[in-house]
Short mmCIF file of C-alpha atoms and ligand atoms in Angstrom, two decimals:
data_model
loop_
_atom_site.label_atom_id
_atom_site.label_comp_id
_atom_site.label_asym_id
_atom_site.label_seq_id
_atom_site.Cartn_x
_atom_site.Cartn_y
_atom_site.Cartn_z
CA MET A 253 -11.06 115.69 70.11
CA LYS A 254 -7.92 115.96 67.97
CA LEU A 255 -7.15 113.17 65.57
CA PRO A 256 -3.31 112.12 65.37
CA GLN A 257 -1.40 113.94 62.82
CA LYS A 258 -0.01 110.53 61.33
CA LEU A 259 -3.69 109.66 60.64
CA LEU A 260 -4.48 112.96 58.97
CA ASP A 261 -1.33 112.61 56.81
CA MET A 262 -2.21 109.04 55.45
CA GLN A 263 -3.40 108.61 51.99
CA PRO A 264 -6.00 106.07 51.55
CA TYR A 265 -5.13 102.89 49.77
CA ASP A 266 -7.62 103.06 46.71
CA PRO A 267 -8.36 99.92 44.84
CA THR A 268 -10.16 100.56 41.86
CA GLU A 269 -13.85 99.19 41.97
CA ASN A 270 -15.17 96.84 39.37
CA LEU A 271 -16.31 99.48 37.08
CA TYR A 272 -14.74 98.47 33.82
CA PRO A 273 -15.39 95.45 31.62
CA VAL A 274 -11.69 94.65 31.16
CA LYS A 275 -9.93 94.74 34.61
CA LEU A 276 -6.20 94.40 34.13
CA ASP A 277 -5.16 96.45 37.04
CA ALA A 278 -4.91 94.15 40.28
CA ASN A 279 -2.69 91.23 39.11
CA GLU A 280 -5.64 88.84 40.04
CA SER A 281 -6.25 85.60 38.13
CA PRO A 282 -8.37 86.36 35.18
CA PHE A 283 -9.73 82.87 35.27
CA PRO A 284 -12.79 82.17 37.29
CA THR A 285 -13.21 79.07 39.68
CA PRO A 286 -14.66 76.04 37.75
CA SER A 287 -18.18 74.87 38.95
CA TRP A 288 -16.72 71.60 40.32
CA LEU A 289 -14.50 73.19 42.63
CA ARG A 290 -17.07 75.79 43.55
CA GLU A 291 -19.53 72.99 44.48
CA LYS A 292 -16.95 71.27 46.71
CA ILE A 293 -16.27 74.85 48.51
CA ALA A 294 -19.98 75.27 48.70
CA ALA A 295 -20.53 71.98 50.52
CA ALA A 296 -17.69 72.58 52.90
CA ALA A 297 -19.10 76.09 53.80
CA ALA A 298 -22.49 74.64 54.44
CA GLN A 299 -20.80 72.58 57.24
CA VAL A 300 -19.41 75.84 59.00
CA ASP A 301 -20.85 76.23 62.66
CA LEU A 302 -21.86 79.93 62.12
CA ASN A 303 -22.66 80.22 66.05
CA CYS A 304 -19.03 79.26 66.88
CA TYR A 305 -15.68 80.94 66.57
CA PRO A 306 -13.74 79.31 64.09
CA ASP A 307 -10.44 77.01 64.87
CA PRO A 308 -7.88 79.48 66.22
CA SER A 309 -4.89 77.15 65.13
CA TYR A 310 -6.16 75.94 61.75
CA ARG A 311 -3.78 73.27 61.74
CA PRO A 312 -5.23 71.54 58.61
CA VAL A 313 -4.54 74.84 56.52
CA LEU A 314 -1.03 75.28 57.85
CA GLU A 315 -0.36 71.31 56.94
CA LEU A 316 -1.50 72.05 53.39
CA ALA A 317 0.40 75.14 53.08
CA ALA A 318 3.64 73.38 54.28
CA ALA A 319 3.23 70.77 51.77
CA LEU A 320 2.65 73.21 49.04
CA TYR A 321 5.98 75.00 49.94
CA GLY A 322 8.01 71.82 50.98
CA VAL A 323 8.40 72.72 54.55
CA GLU A 324 7.04 71.69 58.02
CA PRO A 325 3.78 73.06 59.42
CA GLU A 326 6.02 74.80 62.19
CA ASN A 327 7.48 76.82 59.48
CA VAL A 328 4.29 78.42 58.33
CA ALA A 329 1.80 81.09 59.94
CA ALA A 330 -1.29 82.22 58.02
CA GLY A 331 -2.90 85.83 57.54
CA ASN A 332 -5.85 87.37 56.18
CA GLY A 333 -3.95 88.05 53.15
CA SER A 334 -0.40 88.39 53.18
CA ASP A 335 -1.07 92.12 53.69
CA GLU A 336 -2.18 91.31 57.26
CA LEU A 337 1.19 89.57 57.79
CA ILE A 338 3.02 92.63 56.45
CA SER A 339 1.15 94.85 58.78
CA ILE A 340 1.79 92.34 61.86
CA LEU A 341 5.39 92.11 61.01
CA THR A 342 5.74 95.79 60.79
CA ALA A 343 3.77 96.50 64.20
CA ALA A 344 5.45 93.62 66.20
CA PHE A 345 8.90 93.25 64.90
CA CYS A 346 9.73 96.84 64.96
CA GLN A 347 9.86 99.22 67.77
CA ARG A 348 9.48 102.92 68.46
CA GLY A 349 12.27 104.80 66.81
CA ASP A 350 13.38 102.07 64.42
CA LYS A 351 13.58 102.45 60.59
CA ILE A 352 12.22 100.23 57.87
CA LEU A 353 14.15 99.90 54.75
CA THR A 354 12.18 99.45 51.41
CA LEU A 355 13.04 99.75 47.57
CA GLU A 356 11.52 102.25 45.30
CA PRO A 357 9.54 101.42 43.24
CA ASP A 358 8.07 98.63 45.26
CA PHE A 359 4.73 97.36 46.65
CA SER A 360 3.05 100.60 48.23
CA MET A 361 1.72 98.85 51.37
CA TYR A 362 5.19 98.60 53.13
CA GLY A 363 5.32 102.21 53.44
CA PHE A 364 1.74 102.37 54.44
CA TYR A 365 2.09 100.09 57.34
CA ALA A 366 5.43 101.88 58.43
CA GLY A 367 3.54 104.97 58.59
CA ILE A 368 0.64 103.63 60.75
CA GLY A 369 3.66 102.22 62.97
CA GLU A 370 5.22 105.61 63.21
CA LEU A 371 8.48 104.04 61.88
CA ALA A 372 10.94 106.00 60.12
CA HIS A 373 11.01 104.93 56.37
CA VAL A 374 14.00 104.94 54.24
CA THR A 375 14.14 103.64 50.62
CA VAL A 376 16.77 102.50 48.08
CA GLN A 377 15.92 104.21 44.78
CA LYS A 378 16.25 101.59 41.90
CA GLY A 379 17.91 102.84 38.66
CA PRO A 380 16.29 103.84 35.22
CA GLU A 381 16.29 100.09 34.23
CA LEU A 382 14.17 99.38 37.51
CA ALA A 383 16.81 96.82 38.58
CA VAL A 384 18.58 96.57 42.11
CA THR A 385 21.46 94.52 43.27
CA ALA A 386 22.32 92.73 46.39
CA ASP A 387 25.31 95.23 46.87
CA GLU A 388 23.08 98.27 46.67
CA ILE A 389 20.53 96.71 49.15
CA LEU A 390 23.50 95.71 51.63
CA ALA A 391 25.13 99.17 51.21
CA ALA A 392 21.79 100.80 52.11
CA CYS A 393 21.53 98.45 55.29
CA ARG A 394 24.88 99.47 56.54
CA ARG A 395 24.22 102.92 55.99
CA GLU A 396 20.69 102.94 57.58
CA ARG A 397 20.89 100.47 60.30
CA PRO A 398 17.11 99.28 59.75
CA ALA A 399 15.23 97.06 62.09
CA MET A 400 13.43 95.72 59.06
CA LEU A 401 14.07 95.32 55.41
CA ILE A 402 11.13 94.22 53.20
CA PHE A 403 10.93 93.83 49.39
CA SER A 404 8.75 92.00 46.98
CA ASN A 405 10.69 89.51 44.75
CA PRO A 406 9.66 89.23 42.00
CA CYS A 407 8.87 92.90 42.28
CA ASN A 408 5.45 94.62 42.01
CA PRO A 409 5.11 96.64 40.04
CA THR A 410 8.25 96.30 37.88
CA GLY A 411 8.04 92.58 37.06
CA GLN A 412 11.84 92.12 37.64
CA GLY A 413 13.25 89.43 39.76
CA LEU A 414 16.60 89.11 41.84
CA ALA A 415 18.02 85.72 41.61
CA ARG A 416 18.04 83.37 44.44
CA ASP A 417 21.80 83.78 45.20
CA GLN A 418 21.47 87.48 45.07
CA VAL A 419 18.68 87.24 47.76
CA CYS A 420 20.55 84.77 49.82
CA ARG A 421 23.59 87.37 49.85
CA VAL A 422 21.32 90.03 51.34
CA MET A 423 19.82 87.55 53.91
CA ALA A 424 23.24 86.81 55.11
CA GLY A 425 24.77 90.20 54.86
CA ALA A 426 21.97 92.24 56.47
CA ASP A 427 21.80 92.58 60.24
CA CYS A 428 18.14 93.07 60.37
CA LEU A 429 14.79 91.24 59.90
CA VAL A 430 14.57 90.56 56.29
CA VAL A 431 11.13 90.02 54.66
CA VAL A 432 10.96 88.57 51.26
CA ASP A 433 7.56 89.10 49.78
CA GLU A 434 7.23 86.25 47.23
CA ALA A 435 3.71 87.14 46.12
CA TYR A 436 4.50 86.32 42.49
CA MET A 437 7.12 83.46 42.99
CA ASP A 438 4.54 80.95 41.77
CA PHE A 439 5.36 82.38 38.37
CA TRP A 440 9.12 82.09 38.69
CA ASP A 441 11.53 79.55 40.29
CA GLN A 442 14.04 81.49 42.44
CA THR A 443 12.29 80.92 45.89
CA VAL A 444 14.40 81.46 48.84
CA ILE A 445 11.94 79.37 51.03
CA PRO A 446 14.63 76.61 51.75
CA ASP A 447 17.28 79.28 52.82
CA ALA A 448 14.68 81.28 54.87
CA VAL A 449 13.65 78.17 57.11
CA ALA A 450 17.26 77.38 57.69
CA SER A 451 18.05 81.26 58.56
CA ASP A 452 17.46 83.07 61.92
CA ASN A 453 16.42 86.54 60.20
CA THR A 454 14.43 85.82 57.04
CA VAL A 455 10.47 85.79 56.52
CA VAL A 456 9.06 84.71 53.02
CA LEU A 457 5.69 85.69 52.40
CA ARG A 458 3.41 83.98 49.89
CA THR A 459 -0.23 84.49 48.84
CA CYS A 460 -3.11 82.66 47.46
CA SER A 461 -4.18 85.70 45.63
CA LYS A 462 -2.41 85.82 42.55
CA ALA A 463 -1.51 82.46 40.87
CA LEU A 464 -3.71 80.22 42.75
CA GLY A 465 -6.83 82.21 41.71
CA PHE A 466 -8.10 82.64 45.35
CA ALA A 467 -7.96 86.42 46.07
CA ALA A 468 -11.62 86.59 47.63
CA ALA A 469 -10.72 83.99 50.44
CA ARG A 470 -8.07 86.49 51.73
CA LEU A 471 -5.34 84.03 52.57
CA GLY A 472 -1.60 84.41 52.68
CA PHE A 473 1.40 82.62 54.44
CA ALA A 474 4.69 83.55 56.17
CA VAL A 475 7.23 80.79 56.02
CA ALA A 476 10.37 81.11 58.28
CA SER A 477 12.36 79.32 61.07
CA PRO A 478 9.99 77.93 63.97
CA LEU A 479 11.43 80.56 66.30
CA LEU A 480 10.24 83.37 63.90
CA ILE A 481 6.99 81.65 63.10
CA SER A 482 6.18 81.17 66.97
CA GLN A 483 6.76 84.74 67.50
CA LEU A 484 4.50 85.66 64.83
CA GLN A 485 1.90 83.33 65.88
CA LYS A 486 2.03 85.15 69.46
CA VAL A 487 1.11 88.46 67.86
CA ARG A 488 -1.53 87.79 65.33
CA SER A 489 -5.03 88.14 66.34
CA PRO A 490 -6.52 84.81 67.63
CA PHE A 491 -9.21 84.27 64.77
CA ASN A 492 -7.54 85.93 61.88
CA LEU A 493 -8.63 83.43 59.48
CA ASN A 494 -12.44 83.15 59.27
CA GLY A 495 -14.24 79.80 59.08
CA PHE A 496 -15.31 80.20 55.62
CA THR A 497 -11.74 80.83 54.42
CA GLN A 498 -10.41 77.81 56.54
CA VAL A 499 -12.83 75.37 54.75
CA ALA A 500 -12.28 76.79 51.45
CA ALA A 501 -8.74 76.67 51.69
CA GLN A 502 -8.82 72.93 52.85
CA VAL A 503 -10.50 72.11 49.52
CA VAL A 504 -8.57 74.44 47.23
CA LEU A 505 -5.19 73.69 48.58
CA GLY A 506 -5.71 70.10 48.33
CA GLU A 507 -6.29 70.33 44.52
CA ARG A 508 -2.76 70.52 43.46
CA ASP A 509 -3.22 69.49 39.85
CA TYR A 510 -5.78 72.18 39.35
CA LEU A 511 -3.58 74.82 41.09
CA GLN A 512 -0.75 73.88 38.78
CA ALA A 513 -2.79 73.95 35.59
CA HIS A 514 -4.55 77.39 36.81
CA THR A 515 -1.00 78.76 37.12
CA ALA A 516 0.28 77.47 33.93
CA ALA A 517 -2.90 79.11 32.27
CA ILE A 518 -1.97 82.36 33.59
CA CYS A 519 1.72 81.78 32.54
CA ARG A 520 0.73 81.25 28.85
CA SER A 521 -1.47 84.30 29.10
CA VAL A 522 1.36 86.78 30.27
CA ARG A 523 3.41 85.08 27.31
CA GLU A 524 0.97 85.86 24.91
CA LEU A 525 0.51 89.37 26.22
CA SER A 526 4.18 89.76 26.16
CA THR A 527 4.53 88.57 22.61
CA GLY A 528 1.58 91.10 21.46
CA LEU A 529 3.18 94.07 23.36
CA GLU A 530 6.60 93.36 21.89
CA GLU A 531 5.14 93.21 18.44
CA LEU A 532 3.36 96.70 18.91
CA ALA A 533 6.72 97.96 20.25
CA ARG A 534 8.49 97.10 17.08
CA LYS A 535 5.95 98.51 14.98
CA TYR A 536 5.54 101.75 17.10
CA ARG A 537 9.09 102.14 17.92
CA GLY A 538 9.69 104.76 20.63
CA LYS A 539 6.08 104.87 21.73
CA LEU A 540 5.92 101.60 23.77
CA ALA A 541 8.69 99.62 25.83
CA PRO A 542 7.38 96.54 27.65
CA LEU A 543 10.04 95.34 30.21
CA PRO A 544 10.49 91.57 30.40
CA THR A 545 8.75 90.01 33.23
CA VAL A 546 9.05 86.94 35.62
CA THR A 547 5.33 87.47 36.93
CA ASN A 548 1.57 87.69 35.45
CA PHE A 549 1.90 91.29 34.76
CA ILE A 550 4.08 93.62 32.62
CA CYS A 551 5.49 96.71 33.31
CA LEU A 552 4.92 98.91 30.17
CA ARG A 553 6.63 102.11 29.58
CA CYS A 554 4.81 104.49 26.98
CA TRP A 555 4.87 108.03 25.56
CA ASP A 556 2.61 109.34 28.32
CA PRO A 557 1.41 106.98 31.07
CA ALA A 558 -1.21 109.17 32.41
CA ALA A 559 -2.68 110.04 28.90
CA VAL A 560 -2.61 106.46 27.71
CA TYR A 561 -4.24 105.34 31.21
CA GLY A 562 -7.16 107.82 30.58
CA LYS A 563 -7.76 106.69 27.09
CA LEU A 564 -7.65 103.08 28.00
CA LEU A 565 -10.34 103.81 30.83
CA GLU A 566 -12.39 105.39 27.93
CA LYS A 567 -12.28 102.14 26.16
CA GLY A 568 -13.32 100.09 29.40
CA ILE A 569 -9.90 99.04 30.22
CA CYS A 570 -8.54 99.50 33.50
CA VAL A 571 -4.85 98.98 34.05
CA ARG A 572 -2.75 100.36 36.93
CA ARG A 573 -0.99 103.72 36.40
CA PHE A 574 2.36 104.71 37.90
CA PRO A 575 4.27 107.96 37.31
CA ALA A 576 6.68 106.66 34.76
CA PHE A 577 4.81 103.45 33.28
CA LEU A 578 1.77 101.36 33.23
CA ARG A 579 1.27 98.10 34.94
CA VAL A 580 -0.87 95.55 32.95
CA SER A 581 -1.89 92.23 34.29
CA ALA A 582 -2.37 89.28 32.17
CA GLY A 583 -6.04 88.69 31.41
CA THR A 584 -8.00 86.03 29.51
CA PRO A 585 -7.29 85.82 25.77
CA GLU A 586 -10.18 87.99 25.08
CA GLU A 587 -9.05 90.79 27.59
CA ASN A 588 -5.40 90.67 26.38
CA SER A 589 -6.60 91.06 22.67
CA ALA A 590 -8.92 94.17 23.73
CA LEU A 591 -5.83 95.65 25.27
CA LEU A 592 -3.68 95.13 22.42
CA ARG A 593 -6.35 96.43 19.93
CA ALA A 594 -6.80 99.44 22.24
CA LEU A 595 -3.04 100.41 22.45
CA GLU A 596 -2.58 99.75 18.68
CA GLU A 597 -5.39 102.14 18.03
CA LEU A 598 -3.81 104.71 20.38
CA CYS A 599 -0.38 104.24 18.85
CA SER A 600 -1.41 104.74 15.47
CA GLN A 601 -3.25 108.20 16.36
CA GLU A 602 -0.38 109.35 18.19
C1 PLP B 900 -0.88 91.30 45.68
C2 PLP B 900 0.31 91.50 46.70
C3 PLP B 900 0.24 91.26 48.15
C4 PLP B 900 -0.93 91.03 48.78
O1 PLP B 900 -1.38 89.62 48.73
P1 PLP B 900 -2.69 89.29 49.70
O2 PLP B 900 -2.40 87.95 50.27
O3 PLP B 900 -3.94 89.18 48.68
O4 PLP B 900 -2.75 90.30 50.95
C5 PLP B 900 1.31 91.15 48.86
N1 PLP B 900 2.51 91.78 48.15
C6 PLP B 900 2.56 92.00 46.87
C7 PLP B 900 3.92 92.37 46.45
C8 PLP B 900 1.41 91.96 46.19
O5 PLP B 900 1.50 92.41 44.83
#
């Protein structure tokens, strides 16, 4: 038997295991689920009929998500993480020979699913400041004629955001499916959900994995017009939300005050970390340069990202490494201090 070349060519996505005491590499929430909420979830989980398939329509989950995002349930589809929704959109909304347009740098999974789908993958390279404009994206759309444009806003890994009016210009000017991955929009206020549900070409992706502190459940949402959502519902697998995730989501998504407080705590953490990094950058001029952020992580340029990454690992601190910078997630106050202390030590030794 001969394995397909596209399969042999793929690089596995390689999330780090939990080997390090300070884990600031995955943009998760650093705050554990409180025990009163765990108990509610456990009680709901105990009621799941394990011998039966779960509810294939999971209407209660969609209703709660719709309330959270200020839309109707007909505007929402759910996935086993927004990752599954990226996979479905790439596989089902593009055809053989089509092109997918992404920005660079951006979330690596877009190219990953394009590769599995055997789609041509073209990119818009961001400038040295890691910013991009609506005009640059639209020029690439006219040049490349993609079937699908997908980008994260705010962007992972840069932490930069494109303002709502700019994204709306892209949606209006692009003659293709536009997927705006708002995995981090709970930390910013420029969502295009109201514009997407009124458009005929835009899907917004949201996730419970970051600001809502619910990554283990694997739950993400697509928000779009009823027409696009009905097409998406046709092609997802019938039981893509397992029974435990469904009941846990019904508990957690109903706790709006808790979710707001949880997100606010992460916002405080990222402000503290930013302030600390900016102080270090002033003290050790030319060695560190954190970019401003509208997310729960910081893109940190430094003298030698690969070397700094390795030295942080030696100190038990795991961040995410990119060729030109590091990406550090906001942690607990203790984790932030540990990172700042370690960086200060490295800067002073350089
Ligand atoms: C984390 C992340 C996701 C994945 O979210 P899941 O819902 O956990 O699959 C999607 N897009 C971006 C940009 C992310 O950073």
